[in-house]
Amino acid sequence: MLSVIVFLPLVGAVVLLGLPRLADTPARWTWVGVTAVDLALTAVAWARYRTPAPGTLALEEKARWIPGVNSSYHLGVDGLSLPLIVMTAVIFFACAVYGLRARDRPKPLAALFLFLQTVSLGLFVAADLILFFVFFDLSIVAMYFVIAGWGHGNAGRSALKFFLYTFLGSLALLVGFIGLSIAARPHTFDMVKLAATTPLSGRPLAGGLVLAAILLGLAVKTPTFPFHTWLPPAHTDAPAVGSAVLAGVLLKMGTYGFVRIAMPMLPQAWRAWAWVIIVVGVVSVLYGALVALAQNDFKRMVAYTSVNHMGYIVLAVGTAGLVTSGAAVARGVAVTGAVTQMVSHGLITGALFLIAGVFYERARTYDMHAYGGLAGPAPKMAWLFAIGAFASLGLPGFSGFIAEFQIFTGSIAAAPVTAVALPGILIVAALFLVALQRLFTGPTRGRSAGFADLSLSETWSVGILLALSVVIGVFPRPLLELIEPAARALVGWVGR
């Protein structure tokens, strides 16, 4: 079933490209239809999912692939990956609905996004390091063409910077994967076997070097401070759907790599590096929030909040490496919060970037000083922006609160000094309230005059993402019941 979920979008892309005479409108609706079916399949996978035994995966598929290096086509899911698979399907469906109004070469755009959906889903179900790396690299290639082909401003330069930065990180990641395989006896790239055997335990120098390579590759993708500099220009110049997928899905490939690869396969090195990782997380939280507060460009502001929100995740997974007496429960809560934050950030920030796309489509600028009093001509946009802003700052009733509450509860219980990151929440609240006032309150002025409110497709695409954030914020139990057993198991592996 997992193979169908992964490759169905690719089949849709091939069909679109194989029908050169297909008109734009049927192509757009094909994009929506394929993503809707794939979303339904992920829902079926969730319904069929049963928590696997520790050290195993559910819904597994395995076949010989590259036997010379003992690499296989191995797929599987657990409570760490299944929420991200469903989130990915939701975001791509929302982008397809948003794309119903696309006028710039909609058919190749739809085919490219369907390809990107396949590689994104493939990464989250991969249970082999080489398979993970293939999907990781293909996501870079696909997003490069999205930014360069459909972006604006300095799109070519931003796409090149994105590609070079993240491709360099992927090379470091590959070096780390090879190091893990060489250390294993017998040599293997199977992620389940590597997590079970932890081949570099007892070799602190080698384990530290391999972890450094893996962390470098994942930190660039996440991105954390100081590896974040490719992110703001890439977001600013990307099309709205490109920014939504980049923030909502591609950034999670880095944080997912922490919990799927680095922590269970290199537990001794992770414990040794825990405080370094925590410091990077705290700096990312505060730096991302402060720089976002200083922005006048709405899209750059949202981009820097991603550095802040990814910092929460890094802080939580770093805390999981502090193996002290009586802290196992707290560390499990922090990891549960980190995975919940991956889902929450994907939904909320994806919605905010789609709203940012409306600004550019209507008035060709993201400068917040160019607008004012938008609540008058665009009330639907004002309501959805306010919901997204309050969700992003972690207000109770939204998924962001559930995630951040668990992250800080677990982190502060395990290491009280991590409370220094708490002002990041206050700064994010300030920057979103300032943006809300600049854009939507007061008399209508500047480019707000004659600003058209959200269309039906724009309303639905943004509304779907924010509605799910509210559902998780009010009824978090189904999601947490999925994540918590895997989080507890991960904390146990790190403590080995």
Tab-separated table of C-alpha atoms in Angstrom:
chain	number	residue	atom	x	y	z
A	1	MET	CA	0.000	0.000	0.000
A	2	LEU	CA	2.845	2.404	0.790
A	3	SER	CA	4.237	2.045	-2.731
A	4	VAL	CA	0.861	3.055	-4.169
A	5	ILE	CA	0.744	6.124	-1.905
A	6	VAL	CA	4.278	7.119	-2.907
A	7	PHE	CA	4.117	6.548	-6.658
A	8	LEU	CA	0.516	7.452	-7.496
A	9	PRO	CA	1.432	11.168	-7.860
A	10	LEU	CA	4.329	10.228	-10.142
A	11	VAL	CA	1.931	8.272	-12.351
A	12	GLY	CA	-0.280	11.370	-12.466
A	13	ALA	CA	2.716	13.498	-13.510
A	14	VAL	CA	3.597	11.082	-16.313
A	15	VAL	CA	0.002	11.108	-17.556
A	16	LEU	CA	-0.058	14.910	-17.623
A	17	LEU	CA	3.215	15.099	-19.536
A	18	GLY	CA	2.119	12.294	-21.862
A	19	LEU	CA	-0.969	14.204	-22.999
A	20	PRO	CA	0.464	17.278	-24.744
A	21	ARG	CA	-2.938	18.383	-26.035
A	22	LEU	CA	-4.576	18.314	-22.618
A	23	ALA	CA	-6.020	21.763	-21.878
A	24	ASP	CA	-5.050	23.757	-18.812
A	25	THR	CA	-8.344	23.372	-16.935
A	26	PRO	CA	-8.439	19.533	-17.099
A	27	ALA	CA	-4.761	19.517	-16.091
A	28	ARG	CA	-5.506	21.584	-12.972
A	29	TRP	CA	-8.401	19.319	-11.996
A	30	THR	CA	-6.281	16.219	-12.631
A	31	TRP	CA	-3.760	17.634	-10.173
A	32	VAL	CA	-6.513	18.120	-7.590
A	33	GLY	CA	-7.954	14.666	-8.243
A	34	VAL	CA	-4.654	12.811	-7.895
A	35	THR	CA	-3.757	14.596	-4.648
A	36	ALA	CA	-7.264	13.954	-3.291
A	37	VAL	CA	-7.007	10.221	-3.984
A	38	ASP	CA	-3.539	10.097	-2.446
A	39	LEU	CA	-4.827	11.906	0.648
A	40	ALA	CA	-7.625	9.359	0.939
A	41	LEU	CA	-5.087	6.531	0.723
A	42	THR	CA	-3.037	8.036	3.555
A	43	ALA	CA	-6.226	8.171	5.640
A	44	VAL	CA	-6.781	4.470	4.923
A	45	ALA	CA	-3.168	3.768	5.945
A	46	TRP	CA	-3.793	5.580	9.253
A	47	ALA	CA	-6.957	3.528	9.804
A	48	ARG	CA	-5.062	0.285	9.127
A	49	TYR	CA	-2.071	1.274	11.251
A	50	ARG	CA	-1.341	-0.675	14.405
A	51	THR	CA	1.499	0.344	16.703
A	52	PRO	CA	4.431	-1.955	15.864
A	53	ALA	CA	6.723	-3.579	18.390
A	54	PRO	CA	9.739	-1.437	19.374
A	55	GLY	CA	12.413	-1.610	16.696
A	56	THR	CA	10.001	-2.575	13.927
A	57	LEU	CA	7.823	-0.793	11.390
A	58	ALA	CA	4.212	-1.204	10.303
A	59	LEU	CA	2.893	-1.702	6.753
A	60	GLU	CA	6.353	-2.844	5.658
A	61	GLU	CA	7.353	-3.545	2.057
A	62	LYS	CA	10.766	-4.902	1.143
A	63	ALA	CA	12.497	-6.039	-2.047
A	64	ARG	CA	16.081	-6.521	-3.239
A	65	TRP	CA	17.454	-3.365	-4.851
A	66	ILE	CA	21.257	-2.897	-4.792
A	67	PRO	CA	22.495	-6.199	-3.342
A	68	GLY	CA	26.185	-5.365	-3.792
A	69	VAL	CA	26.025	-2.824	-0.955
A	70	ASN	CA	23.161	-4.542	0.898
A	71	SER	CA	20.691	-1.761	0.107
A	72	SER	CA	17.041	-2.702	-0.361
A	73	TYR	CA	13.763	-1.139	-1.394
A	74	HIS	CA	12.451	-1.043	2.156
A	75	LEU	CA	9.391	0.974	3.191
A	76	GLY	CA	7.584	1.193	6.508
A	77	VAL	CA	5.926	3.581	8.943
A	78	ASP	CA	5.600	4.192	12.659
A	79	GLY	CA	4.319	6.970	14.893
A	80	LEU	CA	7.181	9.258	13.902
A	81	SER	CA	6.567	9.060	10.158
A	82	LEU	CA	2.843	8.450	9.627
A	83	PRO	CA	1.754	11.910	10.894
A	84	LEU	CA	4.206	13.531	8.469
A	85	ILE	CA	2.940	11.410	5.578
A	86	VAL	CA	-0.647	12.531	6.172
A	87	MET	CA	0.489	16.149	6.660
A	88	THR	CA	2.392	15.992	3.363
A	89	ALA	CA	-0.658	14.695	1.503
A	90	VAL	CA	-2.832	17.435	3.037
A	91	ILE	CA	-0.415	20.229	2.082
A	92	PHE	CA	-0.037	19.035	-1.502
A	93	PHE	CA	-3.823	18.742	-1.814
A	94	ALA	CA	-4.232	22.311	-0.506
A	95	CYS	CA	-1.618	23.530	-2.995
A	96	ALA	CA	-3.455	21.776	-5.836
A	97	VAL	CA	-6.700	23.501	-4.838
A	98	TYR	CA	-4.855	26.835	-4.656
A	99	GLY	CA	-3.414	26.098	-8.112
A	100	LEU	CA	-6.864	25.994	-9.719
A	101	ARG	CA	-6.306	29.691	-10.483
A	102	ALA	CA	-2.771	29.170	-11.844
A	103	ARG	CA	-2.247	30.796	-15.229
A	104	ASP	CA	1.509	30.384	-15.742
A	105	ARG	CA	2.023	26.998	-17.455
A	106	PRO	CA	-0.319	25.114	-15.106
A	107	LYS	CA	0.208	21.683	-16.679
A	108	PRO	CA	4.005	21.463	-16.203
A	109	LEU	CA	3.590	23.061	-12.761
A	110	ALA	CA	1.095	20.349	-11.799
A	111	ALA	CA	3.396	17.598	-13.129
A	112	LEU	CA	6.383	19.014	-11.235
A	113	PHE	CA	4.433	19.211	-7.988
A	114	LEU	CA	3.155	15.665	-8.376
A	115	PHE	CA	6.751	14.519	-8.823
A	116	LEU	CA	7.737	16.513	-5.727
A	117	GLN	CA	4.900	14.879	-3.810
A	118	THR	CA	6.230	11.423	-4.692
A	119	VAL	CA	9.769	12.171	-3.502
A	120	SER	CA	8.468	13.830	-0.322
A	121	LEU	CA	6.258	10.896	0.606
A	122	GLY	CA	9.028	8.488	-0.365
A	123	LEU	CA	11.454	10.045	2.066
A	124	PHE	CA	9.075	9.722	5.017
A	125	VAL	CA	8.401	6.011	4.345
A	126	ALA	CA	11.985	5.055	3.416
A	127	ALA	CA	13.577	2.468	5.706
A	128	ASP	CA	16.897	2.286	3.840
A	129	LEU	CA	19.524	5.034	3.979
A	130	ILE	CA	20.269	5.006	0.243
A	131	LEU	CA	16.555	5.164	-0.558
A	132	PHE	CA	16.220	8.040	1.918
A	133	PHE	CA	19.141	9.829	0.248
A	134	VAL	CA	17.691	9.394	-3.258
A	135	PHE	CA	14.404	10.983	-2.232
A	136	PHE	CA	16.258	13.669	-0.239
A	137	ASP	CA	18.307	14.708	-3.280
A	138	LEU	CA	15.401	14.548	-5.732
A	139	SER	CA	13.427	16.926	-3.526
A	140	ILE	CA	16.229	19.483	-3.937
A	141	VAL	CA	16.146	19.135	-7.718
A	142	ALA	CA	12.345	19.464	-7.901
A	143	MET	CA	12.232	22.537	-5.668
A	144	TYR	CA	15.051	24.157	-7.649
A	145	PHE	CA	12.911	24.007	-10.789
A	146	VAL	CA	9.832	25.247	-8.917
A	147	ILE	CA	11.686	28.374	-7.735
A	148	ALA	CA	13.642	28.994	-10.942
A	149	GLY	CA	10.731	28.268	-13.298
A	150	TRP	CA	7.772	29.874	-11.501
A	151	GLY	CA	9.374	32.296	-9.063
A	152	HIS	CA	9.699	36.058	-9.294
A	153	GLY	CA	12.218	38.741	-8.375
A	154	ASN	CA	15.699	37.210	-8.234
A	155	ALA	CA	14.278	33.699	-8.602
A	156	GLY	CA	17.221	32.325	-10.567
A	157	ARG	CA	19.773	33.495	-8.008
A	158	SER	CA	17.656	32.326	-5.064
A	159	ALA	CA	17.085	28.917	-6.669
A	160	LEU	CA	20.816	28.501	-7.287
A	161	LYS	CA	21.657	29.452	-3.689
A	162	PHE	CA	19.035	27.025	-2.407
A	163	PHE	CA	20.358	24.216	-4.588
A	164	LEU	CA	24.046	24.712	-3.758
A	165	TYR	CA	23.495	25.052	-0.015
A	166	THR	CA	21.211	22.059	0.327
A	167	PHE	CA	23.149	19.907	-2.137
A	168	LEU	CA	26.324	20.522	-0.139
A	169	GLY	CA	24.415	19.408	2.934
A	170	SER	CA	23.250	16.278	1.131
A	171	LEU	CA	26.852	15.367	0.305
A	172	ALA	CA	27.746	15.581	3.990
A	173	LEU	CA	24.715	13.428	4.723
A	174	LEU	CA	25.879	10.801	2.232
A	175	VAL	CA	29.314	10.680	3.875
A	176	GLY	CA	27.633	10.040	7.218
A	177	PHE	CA	25.457	7.282	5.750
A	178	ILE	CA	28.493	5.559	4.240
A	179	GLY	CA	30.244	5.785	7.605
A	180	LEU	CA	27.333	4.057	9.304
A	181	SER	CA	27.251	1.301	6.698
A	182	ILE	CA	31.004	0.665	6.869
A	183	ALA	CA	30.854	0.377	10.661
A	184	ALA	CA	27.987	-2.142	10.544
A	185	ARG	CA	28.713	-5.877	10.578
A	186	PRO	CA	27.615	-7.040	8.085
A	187	HIS	CA	27.615	-3.837	6.049
A	188	THR	CA	24.088	-2.581	5.511
A	189	PHE	CA	22.072	0.558	4.804
A	190	ASP	CA	18.919	-0.858	6.382
A	191	MET	CA	17.675	1.708	8.884
A	192	VAL	CA	15.914	-0.798	11.144
A	193	LYS	CA	19.042	-2.947	11.456
A	194	LEU	CA	21.320	0.046	12.029
A	195	ALA	CA	19.050	1.373	14.784
A	196	ALA	CA	19.015	-2.060	16.430
A	197	THR	CA	22.783	-2.623	16.316
A	198	THR	CA	24.120	0.976	16.745
A	199	PRO	CA	27.391	0.036	15.003
A	200	LEU	CA	29.440	2.996	16.274
A	201	SER	CA	28.646	2.616	19.969
A	202	GLY	CA	31.866	2.400	21.960
A	203	ARG	CA	33.773	4.365	19.310
A	204	PRO	CA	33.275	7.981	20.415
A	205	LEU	CA	35.610	9.614	17.891
A	206	ALA	CA	34.221	7.800	14.848
A	207	GLY	CA	30.666	8.158	16.115
A	208	GLY	CA	31.143	11.874	16.698
A	209	LEU	CA	32.530	12.428	13.189
A	210	VAL	CA	29.707	10.483	11.532
A	211	LEU	CA	27.119	12.345	13.609
A	212	ALA	CA	28.746	15.660	12.654
A	213	ALA	CA	28.381	14.836	8.953
A	214	ILE	CA	24.760	13.780	9.361
A	215	LEU	CA	23.909	16.791	11.520
A	216	LEU	CA	25.461	19.148	8.973
A	217	GLY	CA	23.328	17.744	6.167
A	218	LEU	CA	20.148	17.805	8.231
A	219	ALA	CA	20.819	21.234	9.794
A	220	VAL	CA	21.139	22.834	6.346
A	221	LYS	CA	17.832	21.302	5.271
A	222	THR	CA	15.989	22.187	8.487
A	223	PRO	CA	17.448	24.968	8.535
A	224	THR	CA	18.946	25.975	11.863
A	225	PHE	CA	21.189	28.886	12.708
A	226	PRO	CA	23.769	29.488	11.181
A	227	PHE	CA	22.828	27.327	8.145
A	228	HIS	CA	19.621	29.230	7.392
A	229	THR	CA	20.813	31.935	4.996
A	230	TRP	CA	19.440	30.225	1.873
A	231	LEU	CA	15.910	30.189	3.312
A	232	PRO	CA	14.673	33.833	3.212
A	233	PRO	CA	15.598	34.523	-0.451
A	234	ALA	CA	14.256	31.124	-1.541
A	235	HIS	CA	10.923	31.815	0.144
A	236	THR	CA	10.716	35.431	-0.991
A	237	ASP	CA	11.206	34.596	-4.669
A	238	ALA	CA	9.350	31.266	-4.808
A	239	PRO	CA	5.716	31.022	-5.952
A	240	ALA	CA	3.148	30.709	-3.179
A	241	VAL	CA	2.675	26.948	-3.587
A	242	GLY	CA	6.452	26.500	-3.700
A	243	SER	CA	6.906	28.346	-0.408
A	244	ALA	CA	4.065	26.370	1.187
A	245	VAL	CA	5.675	23.030	0.282
A	246	LEU	CA	9.202	24.225	1.060
A	247	ALA	CA	8.228	25.317	4.582
A	248	GLY	CA	5.516	22.772	5.216
A	249	VAL	CA	7.203	19.637	3.922
A	250	LEU	CA	10.836	20.007	2.841
A	251	LEU	CA	12.055	21.590	6.093
A	252	LYS	CA	10.630	18.594	7.968
A	253	MET	CA	12.966	16.293	6.060
A	254	GLY	CA	15.772	17.688	8.208
A	255	THR	CA	14.011	17.422	11.559
A	256	TYR	CA	12.618	13.991	10.642
A	257	GLY	CA	16.175	12.869	9.934
A	258	PHE	CA	17.094	13.723	13.530
A	259	VAL	CA	14.485	11.382	15.014
A	260	ARG	CA	14.667	8.671	12.350
A	261	ILE	CA	18.435	8.438	11.757
A	262	ALA	CA	20.739	10.434	14.029
A	263	MET	CA	19.163	9.700	17.414
A	264	PRO	CA	18.433	5.949	17.197
A	265	MET	CA	21.517	4.977	15.150
A	266	LEU	CA	24.093	7.106	17.008
A	267	PRO	CA	22.738	7.286	20.579
A	268	GLN	CA	26.117	7.573	22.298
A	269	ALA	CA	27.268	10.405	20.034
A	270	TRP	CA	23.871	12.096	20.338
A	271	ARG	CA	24.176	12.119	24.135
A	272	ALA	CA	27.685	13.556	23.862
A	273	TRP	CA	26.495	16.337	21.539
A	274	ALA	CA	23.207	17.015	23.368
A	275	TRP	CA	24.166	20.371	24.863
A	276	VAL	CA	25.569	21.623	21.562
A	277	ILE	CA	22.287	20.721	19.866
A	278	ILE	CA	20.296	22.424	22.642
A	279	VAL	CA	22.324	25.621	22.283
A	280	VAL	CA	21.770	25.630	18.513
A	281	GLY	CA	18.042	25.184	19.135
A	282	VAL	CA	17.858	28.055	21.648
A	283	VAL	CA	19.816	30.405	19.373
A	284	SER	CA	17.587	29.484	16.413
A	285	VAL	CA	14.452	30.190	18.479
A	286	LEU	CA	15.571	33.630	19.621
A	287	TYR	CA	17.439	34.696	16.484
A	288	GLY	CA	14.632	33.640	14.143
A	289	ALA	CA	12.035	35.518	16.189
A	290	LEU	CA	14.090	38.718	16.530
A	291	VAL	CA	15.027	38.891	12.845
A	292	ALA	CA	11.412	38.181	11.852
A	293	LEU	CA	10.297	41.085	14.057
A	294	ALA	CA	12.582	43.431	12.114
A	295	GLN	CA	11.138	42.564	8.684
A	296	ASN	CA	8.896	44.804	6.602
A	297	ASP	CA	8.554	42.151	3.905
A	298	PHE	CA	5.693	39.864	4.948
A	299	LYS	CA	7.047	36.779	3.225
A	300	ARG	CA	10.542	37.190	4.706
A	301	MET	CA	8.927	37.625	8.108
A	302	VAL	CA	7.108	34.300	7.816
A	303	ALA	CA	10.319	32.692	6.504
A	304	TYR	CA	12.253	33.749	9.606
A	305	THR	CA	9.483	32.448	11.866
A	306	SER	CA	10.283	29.055	10.334
A	307	VAL	CA	13.829	29.343	11.741
A	308	ASN	CA	12.216	30.090	15.101
A	309	HIS	CA	9.762	27.178	14.943
A	310	MET	CA	12.362	24.705	13.742
A	311	GLY	CA	14.486	25.833	16.685
A	312	TYR	CA	11.806	24.525	19.052
A	313	ILE	CA	12.143	21.094	17.459
A	314	VAL	CA	15.944	21.116	17.661
A	315	LEU	CA	15.732	22.180	21.313
A	316	ALA	CA	13.386	19.287	22.109
A	317	VAL	CA	15.379	16.565	20.361
A	318	GLY	CA	18.570	17.882	21.953
A	319	THR	CA	16.932	17.588	25.365
A	320	ALA	CA	16.149	13.940	24.583
A	321	GLY	CA	19.908	13.301	24.717
A	322	LEU	CA	20.186	14.390	28.360
A	323	VAL	CA	19.994	10.944	29.921
A	324	THR	CA	19.577	11.608	33.641
A	325	SER	CA	17.796	9.734	36.377
A	326	GLY	CA	14.030	10.255	36.388
A	327	ALA	CA	13.954	12.371	33.213
A	328	ALA	CA	12.777	9.700	30.742
A	329	VAL	CA	9.126	10.759	30.887
A	330	ALA	CA	9.999	14.429	30.402
A	331	ARG	CA	12.261	13.620	27.463
A	332	GLY	CA	9.467	11.571	25.891
A	333	VAL	CA	7.085	14.512	26.247
A	334	ALA	CA	9.642	16.775	24.545
A	335	VAL	CA	10.037	14.390	21.600
A	336	THR	CA	6.255	14.051	21.275
A	337	GLY	CA	6.058	17.834	21.179
A	338	ALA	CA	8.780	17.982	18.529
A	339	VAL	CA	6.918	15.636	16.157
A	340	THR	CA	3.646	17.461	16.843
A	341	GLN	CA	5.423	20.724	16.031
A	342	MET	CA	6.534	19.308	12.672
A	343	VAL	CA	2.894	18.690	11.781
A	344	SER	CA	1.651	21.949	13.270
A	345	HIS	CA	4.258	24.126	11.582
A	346	GLY	CA	3.579	22.474	8.234
A	347	LEU	CA	-0.134	23.261	8.397
A	348	ILE	CA	0.079	26.797	9.786
A	349	THR	CA	3.069	28.120	7.878
A	350	GLY	CA	1.845	26.506	4.670
A	351	ALA	CA	-1.389	28.489	5.079
A	352	LEU	CA	0.479	31.736	5.784
A	353	PHE	CA	2.602	31.343	2.662
A	354	LEU	CA	-0.501	30.766	0.547
A	355	ILE	CA	-1.897	34.017	1.973
A	356	ALA	CA	1.403	35.714	1.110
A	357	GLY	CA	0.900	34.575	-2.465
A	358	VAL	CA	-2.404	36.438	-2.571
A	359	PHE	CA	-0.615	39.686	-1.665
A	360	TYR	CA	1.805	39.281	-4.540
A	361	GLU	CA	-0.833	38.210	-7.041
A	362	ARG	CA	-3.031	41.215	-6.254
A	363	ALA	CA	-0.457	44.001	-5.764
A	364	ARG	CA	2.976	42.601	-6.739
A	365	THR	CA	4.595	43.383	-3.395
A	366	TYR	CA	5.060	41.841	0.056
A	367	ASP	CA	5.950	45.185	1.670
A	368	MET	CA	3.619	45.580	4.632
A	369	HIS	CA	3.914	49.391	4.495
A	370	ALA	CA	2.213	49.306	1.075
A	371	TYR	CA	-1.047	48.085	2.631
A	372	GLY	CA	-3.448	49.148	5.340
A	373	GLY	CA	-7.067	48.661	6.290
A	374	LEU	CA	-7.366	45.439	4.290
A	375	ALA	CA	-10.088	44.150	6.605
A	376	GLY	CA	-12.520	46.373	4.710
A	377	PRO	CA	-12.091	45.138	1.128
A	378	ALA	CA	-10.870	41.632	2.090
A	379	PRO	CA	-12.680	40.415	5.233
A	380	LYS	CA	-12.216	36.692	4.492
A	381	MET	CA	-8.485	37.213	4.101
A	382	ALA	CA	-8.393	39.193	7.354
A	383	TRP	CA	-10.133	36.414	9.279
A	384	LEU	CA	-7.934	33.650	7.903
A	385	PHE	CA	-4.767	35.680	8.456
A	386	ALA	CA	-5.778	36.353	12.063
A	387	ILE	CA	-6.431	32.647	12.638
A	388	GLY	CA	-3.074	31.739	11.089
A	389	ALA	CA	-1.250	34.383	13.121
A	390	PHE	CA	-2.750	33.271	16.433
A	391	ALA	CA	-2.097	29.623	15.554
A	392	SER	CA	1.547	30.370	14.749
A	393	LEU	CA	2.184	32.206	18.013
A	394	GLY	CA	0.910	29.189	19.951
A	395	LEU	CA	-2.440	30.405	21.278
A	396	PRO	CA	-4.488	27.716	23.105
A	397	GLY	CA	-7.015	26.059	20.827
A	398	PHE	CA	-4.513	25.602	18.014
A	399	SER	CA	-1.986	22.877	17.210
A	400	GLY	CA	0.921	25.241	17.917
A	401	PHE	CA	-0.042	25.391	21.581
A	402	ILE	CA	-0.191	21.601	21.905
A	403	ALA	CA	3.266	21.287	20.346
A	404	GLU	CA	5.037	24.118	22.144
A	405	PHE	CA	3.492	23.295	25.511
A	406	GLN	CA	4.882	19.758	25.316
A	407	ILE	CA	8.263	20.919	24.027
A	408	PHE	CA	8.792	23.344	26.889
A	409	THR	CA	7.211	21.123	29.545
A	410	GLY	CA	9.534	18.258	28.671
A	411	SER	CA	12.619	20.361	27.988
A	412	ILE	CA	12.405	22.503	31.142
A	413	ALA	CA	11.713	19.443	33.303
A	414	ALA	CA	14.838	17.725	31.920
A	415	ALA	CA	17.009	20.860	31.739
A	416	PRO	CA	15.597	24.001	33.438
A	417	VAL	CA	18.060	26.264	31.632
A	418	THR	CA	16.139	25.705	28.379
A	419	ALA	CA	13.572	28.179	29.726
A	420	VAL	CA	15.785	30.906	28.217
A	421	ALA	CA	14.076	30.112	24.897
A	422	LEU	CA	10.625	31.074	26.217
A	423	PRO	CA	10.879	34.757	25.143
A	424	GLY	CA	10.808	33.485	21.558
A	425	ILE	CA	7.060	32.871	21.978
A	426	LEU	CA	6.517	36.440	23.156
A	427	ILE	CA	8.508	37.904	20.261
A	428	VAL	CA	6.545	35.855	17.713
A	429	ALA	CA	3.316	37.078	19.277
A	430	ALA	CA	4.532	40.667	18.950
A	431	LEU	CA	5.567	40.361	15.308
A	432	PHE	CA	2.286	38.799	14.202
A	433	LEU	CA	0.220	41.385	16.064
A	434	VAL	CA	2.282	44.160	14.470
A	435	ALA	CA	1.736	42.594	11.035
A	436	LEU	CA	-1.997	42.263	11.701
A	437	GLN	CA	-2.231	45.948	12.620
A	438	ARG	CA	-0.174	47.138	9.659
A	439	LEU	CA	-2.024	45.114	7.083
A	440	PHE	CA	-5.639	44.979	8.190
A	441	THR	CA	-6.567	47.725	10.666
A	442	GLY	CA	-7.238	51.411	10.214
A	443	PRO	CA	-8.492	53.192	7.100
A	444	THR	CA	-8.011	51.543	3.726
A	445	ARG	CA	-4.896	52.978	2.122
A	446	GLY	CA	-2.139	52.308	-0.389
A	447	ARG	CA	-2.496	49.156	-2.426
A	448	SER	CA	-5.365	47.951	-0.272
A	449	ALA	CA	-7.732	50.101	-2.318
A	450	GLY	CA	-9.549	47.829	-4.749
A	451	PHE	CA	-7.897	44.713	-3.255
A	452	ALA	CA	-9.984	41.669	-4.181
A	453	ASP	CA	-10.872	39.279	-1.375
A	454	LEU	CA	-9.932	35.600	-1.447
A	455	SER	CA	-11.428	33.527	-4.244
A	456	LEU	CA	-13.193	30.243	-3.517
A	457	SER	CA	-10.123	28.110	-4.281
A	458	GLU	CA	-7.862	30.365	-2.190
A	459	THR	CA	-10.293	30.285	0.728
A	460	TRP	CA	-10.581	26.504	0.639
A	461	SER	CA	-6.844	25.866	0.320
A	462	VAL	CA	-5.957	28.102	3.269
A	463	GLY	CA	-9.037	27.095	5.251
A	464	ILE	CA	-8.300	23.361	5.041
A	465	LEU	CA	-4.858	23.807	6.610
A	466	LEU	CA	-6.022	26.135	9.379
A	467	ALA	CA	-9.087	24.002	10.141
A	468	LEU	CA	-6.829	21.005	10.772
A	469	SER	CA	-4.707	23.136	13.098
A	470	VAL	CA	-7.854	23.925	15.089
A	471	VAL	CA	-8.931	20.262	15.124
A	472	ILE	CA	-5.533	19.208	16.492
A	473	GLY	CA	-5.594	22.062	19.006
A	474	VAL	CA	-9.027	21.090	20.349
A	475	PHE	CA	-8.862	17.294	19.919
A	476	PRO	CA	-5.141	16.383	20.069
A	477	ARG	CA	-5.605	12.882	21.453
A	478	PRO	CA	-5.762	10.899	18.150
A	479	LEU	CA	-2.513	12.475	16.942
A	480	LEU	CA	-0.759	12.133	20.302
A	481	GLU	CA	-1.812	8.484	20.669
A	482	LEU	CA	-0.082	7.852	17.363
A	483	ILE	CA	3.136	9.700	18.261
A	484	GLU	CA	3.640	8.913	21.954
A	485	PRO	CA	4.574	5.195	21.748
A	486	ALA	CA	7.196	5.918	19.074
A	487	ALA	CA	8.524	8.879	21.092
A	488	ARG	CA	8.917	6.725	24.200
A	489	ALA	CA	10.691	4.065	22.179
A	490	LEU	CA	13.028	6.670	20.688
A	491	VAL	CA	13.944	7.982	24.130
A	492	GLY	CA	14.716	4.414	25.179
A	493	TRP	CA	17.017	3.944	22.175
A	494	VAL	CA	18.880	7.171	22.905
A	495	GLY	CA	19.458	6.000	26.474
A	496	ARG	CA	21.109	2.742	25.446
